[in-house]
Each structure stands twice: as C-alpha cells, then as structure tokens.
Coordinates of N, CA and C in Angstrom, one line a residue:
M1 N 32.2 80.4 -15.6 CA 33.0 79.1 -15.9 C 33.2 78.4 -14.5
I2 N 33.0 77.1 -14.5 CA 33.2 76.2 -13.3 C 34.7 75.8 -13.3
S3 N 35.3 76.0 -12.2 CA 36.7 75.7 -12.1 C 36.9 74.2 -12.1
T4 N 38.1 73.8 -12.4 CA 38.4 72.3 -12.5 C 38.2 71.7 -11.1
S5 N 38.6 72.3 -10.0 CA 38.5 71.7 -8.7 C 37.0 71.6 -8.3
L6 N 36.2 72.6 -8.7 CA 34.8 72.5 -8.4 C 34.1 71.4 -9.2
R7 N 34.5 71.3 -10.5 CA 34.0 70.2 -11.3 C 34.3 68.8 -10.7
R8 N 35.5 68.7 -10.2 CA 35.9 67.4 -9.6 C 35.1 67.1 -8.4
R9 N 34.8 68.1 -7.6 CA 34.1 67.9 -6.4 C 32.6 67.5 -6.7
L10 N 32.1 68.2 -7.7 CA 30.7 67.8 -8.1 C 30.6 66.4 -8.7
H11 N 31.6 66.0 -9.4 CA 31.7 64.7 -10.0 C 31.8 63.6 -8.9
G12 N 32.6 63.9 -7.9 CA 32.8 63.0 -6.8 C 31.5 62.9 -5.9
A13 N 30.8 64.0 -5.8 CA 29.6 64.0 -5.0 C 28.5 63.2 -5.8
G14 N 28.5 63.3 -7.1 CA 27.6 62.5 -7.9 C 27.8 61.0 -7.8
R15 N 29.1 60.6 -7.8 CA 29.4 59.2 -7.6 C 29.0 58.7 -6.2
A16 N 29.3 59.5 -5.2 CA 28.9 59.1 -3.9 C 27.4 59.0 -3.7
A17 N 26.6 59.9 -4.4 CA 25.2 59.8 -4.4 C 24.7 58.5 -5.0
L18 N 25.3 58.1 -6.1 CA 25.0 56.8 -6.8 C 25.2 55.6 -5.9
V19 N 26.4 55.7 -5.2 CA 26.7 54.5 -4.3 C 25.7 54.4 -3.2
V20 N 25.4 55.6 -2.6 CA 24.4 55.6 -1.5 C 23.0 55.1 -2.0
T21 N 22.6 55.5 -3.2 CA 21.4 55.1 -3.8 C 21.4 53.6 -4.0
A22 N 22.5 53.0 -4.5 CA 22.6 51.6 -4.8 C 22.5 50.8 -3.5
V23 N 23.2 51.3 -2.4 CA 23.1 50.6 -1.2 C 21.7 50.6 -0.6
A24 N 21.0 51.8 -0.7 CA 19.7 51.9 -0.2 C 18.7 50.9 -1.0
V25 N 18.9 50.8 -2.3 CA 18.1 49.9 -3.1 C 18.3 48.4 -2.6
L26 N 19.6 48.0 -2.5 CA 19.9 46.7 -2.0 C 19.3 46.4 -0.6
A27 N 19.4 47.4 0.3 CA 18.9 47.2 1.6 C 17.4 47.0 1.5
A28 N 16.7 47.8 0.7 CA 15.2 47.7 0.6 C 14.8 46.3 0.0
C29 N 15.6 45.8 -1.0 CA 15.3 44.5 -1.6 C 15.5 43.4 -0.5
S30 N 16.5 43.5 0.3 CA 16.8 42.5 1.3 C 15.7 42.5 2.4
A31 N 15.1 43.7 2.6 CA 14.0 43.8 3.6 C 12.7 43.2 3.1
L32 N 12.5 43.0 1.8 CA 11.3 42.5 1.3 C 11.2 41.0 1.6
P33 N 9.9 40.5 1.9 CA 9.7 39.1 2.2 C 10.2 38.2 1.0
Q34 N 11.0 37.2 1.3 CA 11.5 36.3 0.3 C 10.5 35.2 0.0
K35 N 10.3 34.9 -1.3 CA 9.4 33.8 -1.7 C 9.9 32.5 -1.2
P36 N 9.1 31.7 -0.5 CA 9.5 30.5 0.1 C 9.8 29.5 -1.0
Q37 N 10.9 28.7 -0.8 CA 11.2 27.6 -1.8 C 10.2 26.5 -1.7
P38 N 9.8 26.0 -2.9 CA 8.8 24.9 -2.9 C 9.4 23.6 -2.3
V39 N 8.5 22.9 -1.5 CA 9.0 21.7 -0.9 C 8.6 20.5 -1.8
A40 N 9.6 19.7 -2.1 CA 9.4 18.5 -3.0 C 8.7 17.4 -2.1
R41 N 7.7 16.8 -2.7 CA 7.0 15.8 -1.9 C 7.1 14.4 -2.7
Y42 N 7.4 13.4 -2.0 CA 7.6 12.1 -2.6 C 6.7 11.0 -2.0
D43 N 6.4 10.0 -2.8 CA 5.8 8.8 -2.3 C 6.7 7.6 -2.8
F44 N 6.2 6.4 -2.8 CA 7.0 5.2 -3.1 C 6.9 4.8 -4.6
G45 N 6.0 5.5 -5.3 CA 5.8 5.1 -6.7 C 5.0 3.8 -6.8
P46 N 4.9 3.3 -8.1 CA 4.1 2.0 -8.2 C 4.8 0.8 -7.6
A47 N 4.0 -0.1 -7.0 CA 4.5 -1.3 -6.4 C 4.9 -2.3 -7.5
Q48 N 5.9 -3.1 -7.2 CA 6.3 -4.1 -8.1 C 5.5 -5.4 -7.8
A49 N 5.0 -6.0 -8.9 CA 4.2 -7.2 -8.7 C 5.1 -8.4 -8.3
L50 N 4.5 -9.2 -7.4 CA 5.2 -10.4 -6.9 C 4.9 -11.6 -7.9
A51 N 5.9 -12.5 -7.9 CA 5.7 -13.7 -8.7 C 4.6 -14.6 -8.0
A52 N 3.8 -15.2 -8.8 CA 2.7 -16.1 -8.3 C 3.3 -17.3 -7.5
P53 N 2.9 -17.5 -6.2 CA 3.4 -18.6 -5.5 C 2.8 -19.9 -5.9
A54 N 3.3 -21.0 -5.3 CA 2.8 -22.3 -5.6 C 1.3 -22.4 -5.1
T55 N 1.0 -21.8 -4.0 CA -0.3 -21.8 -3.4 C -1.1 -20.6 -3.9
S56 N -2.3 -20.9 -4.4 CA -3.0 -19.8 -5.0 C -3.6 -18.9 -3.9
A57 N -3.9 -17.7 -4.2 CA -4.4 -16.7 -3.3 C -5.8 -17.1 -2.8
A58 N -6.5 -17.9 -3.6 CA -7.9 -18.3 -3.2 C -7.9 -19.2 -2.0
T59 N -6.8 -20.0 -1.8 CA -6.8 -20.9 -0.7 C -6.0 -20.3 0.5
T60 N -5.5 -19.1 0.4 CA -4.8 -18.5 1.5 C -5.7 -17.7 2.4
E61 N -5.6 -17.9 3.7 CA -6.5 -17.3 4.7 C -6.2 -15.8 4.7
P62 N -7.2 -15.0 5.0 CA -7.1 -13.5 5.1 C -6.1 -13.2 6.2
L63 N -5.5 -12.0 6.1 CA -4.6 -11.5 7.0 C -5.0 -10.1 7.5
V64 N -4.9 -9.9 8.8 CA -5.2 -8.5 9.4 C -3.9 -7.8 9.6
L65 N -3.8 -6.6 9.0 CA -2.6 -5.8 9.1 C -2.8 -4.7 10.1
A66 N -2.1 -4.7 11.2 CA -2.3 -3.6 12.2 C -1.6 -2.3 11.7
D67 N -1.9 -1.2 12.3 CA -1.2 0.0 12.0 C 0.3 -0.2 12.2
V68 N 1.1 0.3 11.3 CA 2.6 0.2 11.4 C 3.0 1.2 12.5
R69 N 3.8 0.7 13.4 CA 4.3 1.5 14.5 C 5.8 1.8 14.3
A70 N 6.2 2.9 14.9 CA 7.6 3.3 14.8 C 8.2 3.0 16.2
A71 N 9.3 2.2 16.2 CA 10.0 1.9 17.4 C 11.3 2.7 17.6
G72 N 11.8 3.2 16.5 CA 13.0 4.0 16.6 C 13.1 5.2 15.7
V73 N 12.0 5.6 15.2 CA 11.9 6.8 14.3 C 10.6 7.6 14.7
P74 N 10.6 8.9 14.4 CA 9.4 9.7 14.7 C 8.1 9.1 14.1
D75 N 7.1 8.9 14.9 CA 5.9 8.1 14.5 C 5.1 8.8 13.4
A76 N 4.6 10.0 13.7 CA 3.7 10.7 12.8 C 4.4 11.7 11.8
S77 N 5.7 11.6 11.7 CA 6.4 12.6 10.9 C 6.4 12.2 9.4
A78 N 6.2 13.2 8.5 CA 6.4 13.0 7.1 C 7.7 13.4 6.6
S79 N 8.6 13.7 7.5 CA 10.0 14.1 7.1 C 10.8 13.0 6.5
I80 N 11.7 13.3 5.6 CA 12.6 12.3 5.1 C 13.9 12.5 5.9
Y81 N 14.4 11.4 6.5 CA 15.5 11.5 7.4 C 16.8 10.9 6.8
Y82 N 17.9 11.5 7.3 CA 19.2 10.9 6.9 C 20.1 10.9 8.1
R83 N 21.2 10.1 8.0 CA 22.2 10.0 9.0 C 23.6 10.2 8.4
L84 N 24.5 10.9 9.0 CA 25.9 11.0 8.6 C 26.7 10.0 9.4
A85 N 26.8 8.8 8.8 CA 27.5 7.8 9.6 C 29.0 8.1 9.8
Y86 N 29.6 8.9 8.9 CA 31.0 9.3 9.1 C 31.2 10.5 10.1
A87 N 30.0 11.0 10.6 CA 30.1 12.1 11.6 C 29.5 11.6 12.9
D88 N 28.2 11.4 12.9 CA 27.5 10.9 14.1 C 26.3 10.1 13.6
A89 N 26.4 8.8 13.5 CA 25.3 7.9 13.0 C 24.1 7.9 13.9
R90 N 24.2 8.4 15.1 CA 23.1 8.4 16.1 C 22.1 9.5 15.8
E91 N 22.5 10.5 15.1 CA 21.7 11.7 14.9 C 20.8 11.6 13.6
L92 N 19.5 11.7 13.8 CA 18.6 11.7 12.6 C 18.4 13.2 12.2
R93 N 18.6 13.5 10.9 CA 18.5 14.8 10.4 C 17.4 14.8 9.3
P94 N 16.5 15.8 9.4 CA 15.4 15.8 8.3 C 15.9 16.7 7.2
Y95 N 15.5 16.4 6.0 CA 15.6 17.3 4.8 C 14.6 18.4 5.0
T96 N 15.1 19.6 4.8 CA 14.2 20.8 5.1 C 13.3 21.2 3.9
Q97 N 13.8 20.8 2.7 CA 13.0 21.2 1.5 C 12.4 20.0 0.8
A98 N 12.2 18.9 1.5 CA 11.5 17.7 0.9 C 10.8 16.9 2.0
S99 N 9.8 16.2 1.7 CA 9.1 15.4 2.6 C 8.3 14.3 1.9
W100 N 7.7 13.4 2.7 CA 6.8 12.4 2.1 C 5.4 13.0 2.0
V101 N 4.6 12.5 1.1 CA 3.3 13.0 0.9 C 2.4 12.7 2.1
L102 N 2.7 11.6 2.8 CA 2.0 11.2 4.0 C 3.1 10.8 5.1
P103 N 2.7 10.7 6.3 CA 3.6 10.2 7.3 C 4.2 8.9 6.8
A104 N 5.5 8.7 7.1 CA 6.2 7.5 6.6 C 5.6 6.2 7.0
M105 N 5.1 6.1 8.2 CA 4.5 4.8 8.7 C 3.2 4.5 7.8
Q106 N 2.5 5.5 7.4 CA 1.3 5.3 6.6 C 1.7 4.8 5.2
L107 N 2.8 5.4 4.6 CA 3.2 4.9 3.3 C 3.7 3.5 3.4
I108 N 4.5 3.2 4.5 CA 4.9 1.8 4.6 C 3.8 0.8 4.7
Q109 N 2.8 1.2 5.5 CA 1.6 0.3 5.6 C 0.9 0.1 4.3
Q110 N 0.7 1.2 3.5 CA 0.1 1.1 2.2 C 0.8 0.2 1.3
R111 N 2.2 0.3 1.3 CA 3.0 -0.5 0.4 C 2.9 -2.0 0.8
M112 N 3.0 -2.3 2.1 CA 2.9 -3.6 2.6 C 1.6 -4.3 2.2
R113 N 0.5 -3.5 2.3 CA -0.8 -4.0 2.0 C -0.9 -4.3 0.5
D114 N -0.4 -3.3 -0.3 CA -0.5 -3.5 -1.8 C 0.3 -4.7 -2.2
V115 N 1.5 -4.9 -1.7 CA 2.3 -6.1 -2.1 C 1.7 -7.4 -1.6
L116 N 1.4 -7.4 -0.3 CA 1.0 -8.7 0.3 C -0.4 -9.1 -0.2
S117 N -1.3 -8.2 -0.6 CA -2.6 -8.5 -1.0 C -2.6 -9.2 -2.4
G118 N -1.4 -9.2 -3.1 CA -1.4 -9.9 -4.3 C -1.5 -11.4 -4.1
Q119 N -1.2 -11.9 -2.9 CA -1.2 -13.4 -2.7 C -2.3 -13.8 -1.7
R120 N -2.9 -12.8 -1.0 CA -3.9 -13.2 0.1 C -4.8 -11.9 0.3
A121 N -5.9 -12.1 0.9 CA -6.7 -11.0 1.3 C -6.1 -10.3 2.5
V122 N -5.9 -9.0 2.4 CA -5.3 -8.2 3.5 C -6.2 -7.1 3.9
V123 N -6.6 -7.0 5.1 CA -7.4 -5.9 5.6 C -6.7 -5.2 6.7
L124 N -7.0 -3.9 6.9 CA -6.4 -3.2 8.0 C -7.2 -3.4 9.3
D125 N -6.6 -3.2 10.4 CA -7.1 -3.5 11.7 C -8.4 -2.7 11.9
D126 N -8.4 -1.5 11.3 CA -9.6 -0.6 11.5 C -10.4 -0.5 10.2
D127 N -10.4 -1.6 9.4 CA -11.0 -1.6 8.1 C -12.4 -2.3 8.1
G128 N -12.9 -2.6 9.2 CA -14.1 -3.3 9.3 C -13.9 -4.8 8.8
A129 N -13.0 -5.5 9.4 CA -12.6 -6.8 8.9 C -13.5 -7.9 9.4
T130 N -14.4 -7.6 10.3 CA -15.3 -8.7 10.9 C -16.1 -9.4 9.8
P131 N -16.8 -8.8 8.9 CA -17.5 -9.6 7.9 C -16.6 -10.5 7.0
L132 N -15.5 -10.0 6.7 CA -14.6 -10.8 5.8 C -14.1 -12.0 6.6
L133 N -13.8 -11.9 7.9 CA -13.2 -12.9 8.7 C -14.3 -13.8 9.4
R134 N -15.5 -13.6 9.1 CA -16.6 -14.3 9.8 C -16.4 -15.8 9.8
N135 N -16.0 -16.3 8.6 CA -15.8 -17.8 8.4 C -14.4 -18.3 8.7
T136 N -13.6 -17.4 9.3 CA -12.2 -17.8 9.6 C -12.1 -18.1 11.1
A137 N -11.7 -19.3 11.5 CA -11.7 -19.7 12.9 C -10.7 -18.8 13.7
Y138 N -9.5 -18.7 13.2 CA -8.5 -18.0 13.9 C -7.7 -17.1 12.9
P139 N -8.3 -15.9 12.6 CA -7.6 -15.1 11.6 C -6.2 -14.6 12.1
A140 N -5.3 -14.4 11.2 CA -3.9 -14.0 11.6 C -3.8 -12.5 11.6
M141 N -3.0 -12.0 12.6 CA -2.8 -10.6 12.8 C -1.3 -10.4 12.6
L142 N -1.0 -9.4 11.7 CA 0.4 -9.0 11.5 C 0.7 -7.6 12.0
R143 N 1.7 -7.6 12.9 CA 2.1 -6.3 13.5 C 3.5 -5.9 13.1
L144 N 3.7 -4.7 12.6 CA 5.0 -4.3 12.1 C 5.5 -3.1 12.9
E145 N 6.8 -3.1 13.3 CA 7.4 -2.0 14.0 C 8.7 -1.6 13.2
V146 N 8.7 -0.4 12.9 CA 9.9 0.2 12.1 C 10.9 0.7 13.1
V147 N 12.1 0.0 13.0 CA 13.2 0.4 13.9 C 14.1 1.5 13.3
D148 N 14.3 1.4 11.9 CA 15.1 2.4 11.3 C 14.5 2.6 9.9
F149 N 14.4 3.9 9.4 CA 13.9 4.2 8.1 C 14.6 5.5 7.7
S150 N 15.8 5.4 7.1 CA 16.6 6.6 6.9 C 17.6 6.4 5.8
Q151 N 18.1 7.5 5.2 CA 19.2 7.4 4.3 C 20.5 7.6 5.1
V152 N 21.4 6.6 4.9 CA 22.7 6.6 5.7 C 23.8 7.0 4.7
F153 N 24.5 8.0 5.1 CA 25.7 8.4 4.3 C 27.0 7.8 4.9
D154 N 27.6 7.0 4.2 CA 29.0 6.4 4.6 C 30.0 7.5 4.3
S155 N 29.8 8.3 3.3 CA 30.7 9.5 3.0 C 29.8 10.6 2.4
A156 N 30.4 11.7 2.1 CA 29.6 12.8 1.6 C 29.0 12.5 0.2
Q157 N 29.5 11.5 -0.5 CA 29.0 11.2 -1.8 C 28.3 9.8 -1.9
S158 N 28.5 8.9 -0.9 CA 28.0 7.6 -0.9 C 26.9 7.4 0.2
S159 N 25.7 6.9 -0.2 CA 24.7 6.7 0.8 C 23.8 5.5 0.3
H160 N 22.9 5.1 1.2 CA 22.0 4.0 0.9 C 20.8 4.2 1.8
G161 N 19.6 3.7 1.3 CA 18.4 3.7 2.1 C 18.3 2.5 3.0
V162 N 17.8 2.6 4.2 CA 17.7 1.5 5.2 C 16.3 1.4 5.7
L163 N 15.8 0.2 5.6 CA 14.5 -0.1 6.4 C 14.8 -1.3 7.2
R164 N 14.7 -1.1 8.5 CA 14.8 -2.2 9.5 C 13.5 -2.3 10.2
M165 N 12.9 -3.5 10.2 CA 11.5 -3.7 10.6 C 11.3 -5.0 11.3
R166 N 10.6 -5.0 12.4 CA 10.2 -6.2 13.2 C 8.8 -6.6 12.9
A167 N 8.6 -7.8 12.5 CA 7.3 -8.4 12.2 C 6.9 -9.4 13.2
T168 N 5.7 -9.3 13.7 CA 5.1 -10.2 14.7 C 3.8 -10.8 14.2
L169 N 3.7 -12.1 14.1 CA 2.5 -12.8 13.6 C 1.8 -13.5 14.7
S170 N 0.5 -13.3 14.8 CA -0.3 -13.9 15.9 C -1.6 -14.3 15.3
E171 N -2.3 -15.1 16.1 CA -3.7 -15.5 15.8 C -4.7 -14.8 16.7
I172 N -5.8 -14.4 16.2 CA -6.9 -13.8 17.0 C -7.8 -14.9 17.5
T173 N -7.8 -15.2 18.8 CA -8.7 -16.2 19.4 C -9.7 -15.6 20.3
P174 N -10.7 -16.4 20.7 CA -11.7 -15.8 21.6 C -11.1 -15.3 22.9
K175 N -9.9 -15.8 23.3 CA -9.3 -15.4 24.5 C -8.2 -14.3 24.3
G176 N -8.1 -13.8 23.1 CA -7.1 -12.8 22.8 C -6.1 -13.3 21.7
E177 N -5.0 -12.6 21.5 CA -4.1 -13.0 20.5 C -3.1 -14.0 21.0
R178 N -2.8 -15.0 20.1 CA -1.8 -16.0 20.5 C -0.6 -15.8 19.6
W179 N 0.5 -15.6 20.2 CA 1.8 -15.4 19.4 C 2.2 -16.6 18.6
L180 N 2.6 -16.4 17.3 CA 3.0 -17.4 16.4 C 4.5 -17.4 16.1
A181 N 4.9 -16.2 15.6 CA 6.3 -16.1 15.1 C 6.7 -14.6 15.0
Q182 N 8.0 -14.4 15.0 CA 8.5 -13.1 14.9 C 9.8 -13.1 14.1
Q183 N 10.0 -12.0 13.3 CA 11.2 -12.0 12.4 C 11.6 -10.5 12.2
V184 N 12.9 -10.3 12.2 CA 13.4 -8.9 11.9 C 13.9 -8.9 10.4
F185 N 13.5 -7.9 9.7 CA 13.9 -7.7 8.3 C 14.7 -6.5 8.2
D186 N 15.8 -6.6 7.4 CA 16.7 -5.5 7.2 C 17.1 -5.3 5.8
A187 N 16.7 -4.3 5.1 CA 17.0 -4.1 3.7 C 17.7 -2.8 3.5
R188 N 18.7 -2.8 2.6 CA 19.6 -1.7 2.3 C 19.7 -1.6 0.8
Q189 N 19.3 -0.4 0.2 CA 19.4 -0.1 -1.2 C 20.2 1.1 -1.5
P190 N 21.1 1.0 -2.4 CA 22.0 2.2 -2.7 C 21.2 3.4 -3.3
A191 N 21.6 4.6 -2.9 CA 21.0 5.8 -3.4 C 21.8 6.3 -4.6
T192 N 21.1 6.7 -5.6 CA 21.8 7.2 -6.8 C 22.2 8.6 -6.8
S193 N 21.8 9.3 -5.7 CA 22.2 10.7 -5.6 C 22.2 11.1 -4.1
A194 N 23.0 12.0 -3.7 CA 23.2 12.4 -2.3 C 22.3 13.5 -1.9
D195 N 21.0 13.3 -2.1 CA 20.0 14.3 -1.8 C 18.6 13.6 -1.5
A196 N 17.6 14.4 -1.3 CA 16.3 13.9 -0.9 C 15.7 13.0 -2.0
A197 N 15.9 13.3 -3.3 CA 15.4 12.4 -4.3 C 16.1 11.1 -4.3
G198 N 17.4 11.0 -4.0 CA 18.1 9.8 -3.9 C 17.6 9.0 -2.6
A199 N 17.3 9.7 -1.6 CA 16.8 9.1 -0.4 C 15.4 8.5 -0.6
A200 N 14.5 9.2 -1.2 CA 13.2 8.7 -1.5 C 13.2 7.4 -2.3
A201 N 14.0 7.5 -3.4 CA 14.1 6.3 -4.3 C 14.7 5.1 -3.6
S202 N 15.7 5.3 -2.8 CA 16.4 4.1 -2.2 C 15.5 3.6 -1.0
L203 N 14.8 4.5 -0.3 CA 13.9 4.0 0.8 C 12.7 3.3 0.2
A204 N 12.2 3.7 -0.9 CA 11.1 3.0 -1.6 C 11.6 1.6 -2.0
A205 N 12.8 1.5 -2.6 CA 13.3 0.2 -3.0 C 13.5 -0.7 -1.8
A206 N 14.0 -0.1 -0.7 CA 14.2 -1.0 0.5 C 12.9 -1.5 1.0
T207 N 11.8 -0.6 1.0 CA 10.5 -1.0 1.4 C 10.0 -2.2 0.5
D208 N 10.1 -2.1 -0.8 CA 9.7 -3.2 -1.7 C 10.5 -4.5 -1.4
Q209 N 11.8 -4.3 -1.1 CA 12.5 -5.5 -0.7 C 12.0 -6.2 0.5
V210 N 11.7 -5.4 1.6 CA 11.2 -6.0 2.8 C 9.8 -6.6 2.6
A211 N 9.0 -5.9 1.7 CA 7.7 -6.5 1.5 C 7.7 -7.9 0.8
Q212 N 8.7 -8.0 -0.1 CA 8.8 -9.3 -0.7 C 9.4 -10.4 0.2
Q213 N 10.3 -10.0 1.1 CA 10.8 -10.9 2.1 C 9.7 -11.3 3.1
L214 N 8.9 -10.3 3.4 CA 7.8 -10.5 4.4 C 6.8 -11.5 3.7
D215 N 6.5 -11.4 2.5 CA 5.6 -12.3 1.8 C 6.1 -13.7 1.8
T216 N 7.4 -13.9 1.5 CA 8.0 -15.2 1.6 C 7.9 -15.8 3.0
W217 N 8.2 -15.0 4.0 CA 8.1 -15.4 5.4 C 6.7 -15.9 5.8
L218 N 5.7 -15.1 5.4 CA 4.3 -15.4 5.7 C 3.9 -16.7 5.1
R219 N 4.3 -16.9 3.8 CA 4.0 -18.2 3.2 C 4.7 -19.4 3.9
Q220 N 5.8 -19.1 4.4 CA 6.5 -20.2 5.2 C 5.7 -20.5 6.5
Q221 N 5.0 -19.5 7.0 CA 4.2 -19.7 8.2 C 2.7 -20.2 7.8
N222 N 2.6 -20.5 6.5 CA 1.3 -20.9 6.0 C 0.2 -19.9 6.1
R223 N 0.6 -18.6 5.8 CA -0.3 -17.5 5.9 C -0.2 -16.7 4.6

C-alpha cells in the first residue's frame, strides 16, 4: 500500500513535470522561425478622366515630361510615409508592413502622364521624343519636384494625404532650355482610416487633384 504522504509527493512531482514540459514546449515554439507578415502593396488605382477643354487635343503642342524629382522626400523609395504633426511634424516615418508597388516618384510621373495626355501628347524625357517633336519648333519641357508626399496625422484618429509639388515649364531651344513659368501646387485629401490603406487612398486622391490643377495651369500657358 502507498501511504497518503507518498501519494501526495508523487502527485506533486507529476504536476511539476507537466509544468516543466509545457514551459519547454513554449520555449521551443518561440525559438522556431516566425512566418513573416505579408506586405501590402498599393498603387494609385485608375485615373479619373478630365473634362474636355475648349481647345481640342489635336491642336495642342506635345509636352515633354522629365523624370519627377524628389526635393524633400526620399527619391527612390517605395515606402509609404506619414508624419505625426501632434508629436514631431519634421519626422518622416515609413509604414513597415505596406509599400507602393513602385518608387513613389515613378507612380506620380505615371499618373501625371496618364492625366495630362488626355488633352495633349505627353512623352517622357527618355522616351525617344525626337521623332514626335520633329515638326515642333520649340517643344515644351515640364519638370516636377515633389516637396512633400506623406500622410499627416493631426491627431491619432485624424489624418490627410499631402502632395506638395513645384512645376517648372520651359521651352527647348537650339541654345538650351528657356524658362517660361513656375507654379507650386499643394493638395490635401482626407484619409478615411488611420493606416497605410487610408494613406494610399488619400495620397492617390491628392495626386489626382494636383494633376487636374496642373492641366488647367498648362492650358493657361497655352500648352
């Protein structure tokens, strides 16, 4: 017969062994490599069509669009950036589990070309534009510099997408480029959510807004 005290000791030892085994299993699981979280990738979605202007596209001179440059944001980055205006508006912070499908400057250039080409022929600076512009005496060159492209949080729950961009219009002459006009565009669109999805949607909307403003400005310059 097993005494009561011995039975209690054996029972306690069994419970201790179970605890030790459970701890060992948890430790082993934590040591296993964790499956990386998928990164969400965003683009700007379909472009909105512009209303037809009074001047038809057939009579509008072609436009050369230079590579979009970054004057105040990382140039070749595909990161989606945000700022906490209520903490430190000077610090750009990237979302770690989301990014653009291409570097942001490339996406902006694509969207500007898509929207502006609805009213005029638009070719990229490295697009082999010479044949198209052969009969154009002084083709126009459009240079764009992005000063800010980020989601700005006014509070933890309220944010908006900001695109601030400088546009410079010039003519290509045999002696080089001749400056024509310059304008700064600033668009702000509210974000529907305080996350990367809200950032991507609001920044795409801000880009579309600037593209339409840019189209109006170019037509005012007879371009």
